[in-house]
XYZ file of C-alpha atoms in Angstrom:
227
model
C 105.661 96.993 102.491
C 106.903 97.593 98.968
C 108.637 94.652 97.340
C 110.583 95.595 94.218
C 110.610 92.991 91.453
C 112.783 93.943 88.518
C 112.107 90.629 86.812
C 108.397 90.896 86.016
C 109.358 90.750 82.332
C 113.136 90.326 81.993
C 114.944 90.204 78.682
C 117.837 88.013 79.795
C 116.133 84.631 79.758
C 114.520 82.514 82.439
C 116.915 81.804 85.278
C 115.915 79.185 87.860
C 115.917 80.604 91.416
C 118.952 79.719 93.525
C 116.691 78.012 96.071
C 115.994 75.219 93.549
C 118.914 72.750 93.390
C 120.146 72.198 89.857
C 119.452 68.482 90.119
C 115.777 69.054 90.989
C 114.884 71.733 88.435
C 112.932 70.449 85.450
C 113.020 72.274 82.087
C 111.460 75.731 82.488
C 107.948 76.439 81.221
C 107.260 79.687 79.348
C 103.839 81.234 78.765
C 102.726 84.127 76.605
C 99.975 86.435 77.944
C 96.752 84.425 78.000
C 98.583 81.101 78.121
C 97.242 78.490 80.547
C 99.627 76.848 83.026
C 97.043 74.342 84.256
C 93.264 73.995 84.436
C 90.913 73.485 87.374
C 89.968 69.857 87.942
C 93.081 68.406 86.310
C 95.493 66.159 88.210
C 98.191 68.182 89.960
C 101.561 66.543 89.323
C 104.093 69.357 89.648
C 104.952 72.417 91.691
C 105.961 75.572 89.817
C 108.226 78.326 91.115
C 107.511 81.591 89.284
C 110.791 82.949 87.911
C 109.251 86.026 86.325
C 105.937 87.357 85.063
C 102.431 87.729 86.465
C 99.735 85.032 86.519
C 96.150 84.945 87.751
C 94.251 82.131 89.464
C 90.733 81.909 88.028
C 87.918 80.088 89.837
C 84.381 79.651 88.421
C 81.516 80.707 90.695
C 77.979 79.399 91.099
C 76.725 82.496 89.253
C 78.517 81.416 86.086
C 81.222 84.094 86.067
C 84.877 83.668 86.869
C 86.535 85.095 89.957
C 90.228 85.929 90.223
C 91.291 84.324 93.492
C 94.846 85.688 93.483
C 97.661 87.107 91.384
C 101.062 85.429 91.426
C 104.485 86.858 90.698
C 108.202 86.130 91.072
C 108.928 83.841 93.993
C 105.421 82.436 94.356
C 104.852 78.680 94.201
C 101.963 77.294 92.131
C 100.384 73.864 91.887
C 100.301 73.257 95.642
C 97.594 70.602 95.200
C 100.412 68.367 93.907
C 101.654 68.016 97.486
C 98.760 65.679 98.311
C 98.177 64.291 94.834
C 94.933 66.195 94.410
C 93.340 68.153 91.589
C 93.996 71.792 90.764
C 91.217 73.916 92.342
C 91.853 76.809 89.948
C 92.904 77.603 86.398
C 96.133 79.600 86.247
C 96.592 81.958 83.282
C 99.488 84.269 82.413
C 98.689 87.998 82.554
C 102.179 88.950 81.407
C 104.793 86.804 79.701
C 105.851 84.362 82.404
C 108.394 81.640 83.082
C 108.208 78.930 85.750
C 110.518 76.202 87.012
C 108.610 72.915 87.498
C 109.643 70.764 90.465
C 108.656 67.249 91.465
C 106.674 67.709 94.726
C 108.156 64.655 96.469
C 111.712 65.751 95.701
C 110.888 69.264 96.877
C 109.701 67.972 100.236
C 112.861 65.887 100.638
C 115.138 68.908 100.245
C 115.121 70.902 103.497
C 115.962 74.293 102.008
C 113.446 73.965 99.204
C 110.789 72.573 101.538
C 111.177 75.573 103.853
C 110.885 77.878 100.847
C 107.656 76.207 99.705
C 106.190 76.457 103.224
C 107.019 80.183 103.409
C 105.445 80.734 99.983
C 102.318 78.880 101.127
C 102.095 81.063 104.235
C 102.475 84.229 102.159
C 99.800 83.169 99.699
C 97.466 82.055 102.505
C 97.831 85.472 104.110
C 96.822 87.157 100.859
C 93.788 84.865 100.585
C 92.758 85.667 104.152
C 93.008 89.392 103.439
C 90.730 89.016 100.413
C 88.194 87.040 102.458
C 88.225 89.708 105.170
C 87.709 92.419 102.547
C 84.713 90.670 100.970
C 82.353 92.390 103.428
C 83.707 95.867 102.624
C 81.974 98.300 100.249
C 83.057 97.750 96.670
C 85.095 100.981 96.599
C 87.088 99.836 99.626
C 87.643 96.422 98.025
C 89.140 98.135 94.990
C 91.439 100.386 97.024
C 92.549 97.453 99.183
C 93.264 95.443 96.032
C 95.493 98.223 94.686
C 97.286 98.468 98.039
C 97.927 94.726 97.994
C 99.160 94.858 94.394
C 101.445 97.761 95.285
C 102.997 95.671 98.030
C 103.306 92.607 95.822
C 104.368 94.068 92.474
C 105.065 97.755 93.084
C 108.184 99.484 91.825
C 109.523 102.903 92.866
C 108.350 105.618 90.510
C 110.663 108.239 89.031
C 107.698 110.279 87.831
C 106.081 111.343 91.115
C 107.229 111.401 94.740
C 105.498 108.868 96.943
C 103.836 107.094 94.028
C 104.272 103.397 93.356
C 104.481 102.108 89.796
C 102.318 99.094 88.960
C 103.313 97.715 85.533
C 100.320 95.389 85.367
C 98.253 94.769 82.244
C 95.012 94.252 84.176
C 91.805 95.106 82.340
C 88.764 96.638 84.031
C 87.203 93.177 83.718
C 90.186 91.653 85.557
C 89.819 94.184 88.364
C 86.103 93.436 88.525
C 86.786 89.688 88.787
C 89.424 90.364 91.451
C 87.114 92.460 93.626
C 83.740 90.841 93.001
C 82.265 93.858 91.237
C 81.283 94.858 87.700
C 83.314 96.461 84.926
C 81.041 99.530 84.970
C 81.551 99.934 88.722
C 85.322 99.564 88.348
C 85.364 102.269 85.682
C 83.481 104.622 88.013
C 85.692 103.927 91.022
C 88.912 104.304 89.033
C 87.627 107.679 87.866
C 86.991 108.705 91.470
C 90.455 107.596 92.553
C 92.083 109.494 89.694
C 90.050 112.562 90.619
C 91.295 112.317 94.215
C 94.911 111.827 93.116
C 95.141 108.359 94.678
C 95.679 106.744 91.272
C 97.167 107.799 87.946
C 97.657 106.070 84.625
C 95.732 103.183 83.177
C 96.063 99.538 82.159
C 99.709 98.653 81.657
C 101.188 101.233 84.014
C 99.274 102.519 87.012
C 100.785 104.954 89.500
C 99.336 104.451 92.964
C 99.610 106.695 96.024
C 99.448 104.296 99.019
C 98.560 107.063 101.477
C 95.826 108.309 99.140
C 94.467 104.778 98.724
C 94.336 104.366 102.516
C 92.355 107.605 102.816
C 90.048 106.518 100.010
C 89.470 103.185 101.776
C 88.380 104.997 104.925
C 86.136 107.238 102.855
C 84.329 104.352 101.148
C 83.833 102.576 104.484
C 82.491 105.723 106.136
C 79.930 106.144 103.372
C 78.050 103.043 104.555
C 78.321 103.620 108.307
């Protein structure tokens, strides 16, 4: 399902979502690309509702390289470890300029509407995590196509340039895509070339155009190659 977010990088300021009561919203937090919202291992004291922008959750692995566990956008809730007073399991870094509304976790849980919103956000993010775990056993090409399909559903915008294509205004590097899919930058470069050759993907970092139907076919193709 395509969810259209017109506020990935708005120019009209950082408006707190209506779901957050005015009395509970703390001063908004802005990050430039590359800015760190919080670091793994630090005490989690606040929830954050993403007002706009794109952020990535980075987790170190036993092999010494980072893995991108998820990408967050408008409406997502970060800092969930604050609900039980734990430590952040990941480092969250802005990919695009981003703005978040911090919320005290105890106050959030005492407000029924906000609590329900946080629970729905948790369920949505858990579903994305489960999908990524399920995809871990797929061939690397299929992991890449599934990642683009998930990003299209999460961040995609209708494209005026080509019928059926979805615009992905994401400044993800080949290294980011490698960390997201558990592959290498060289492999990502090769697979992106194959997808462009098949017409399933156009463009490059900053603005990709994705053909969901073409990505589905490519997924099947990569899976069939190892059967």
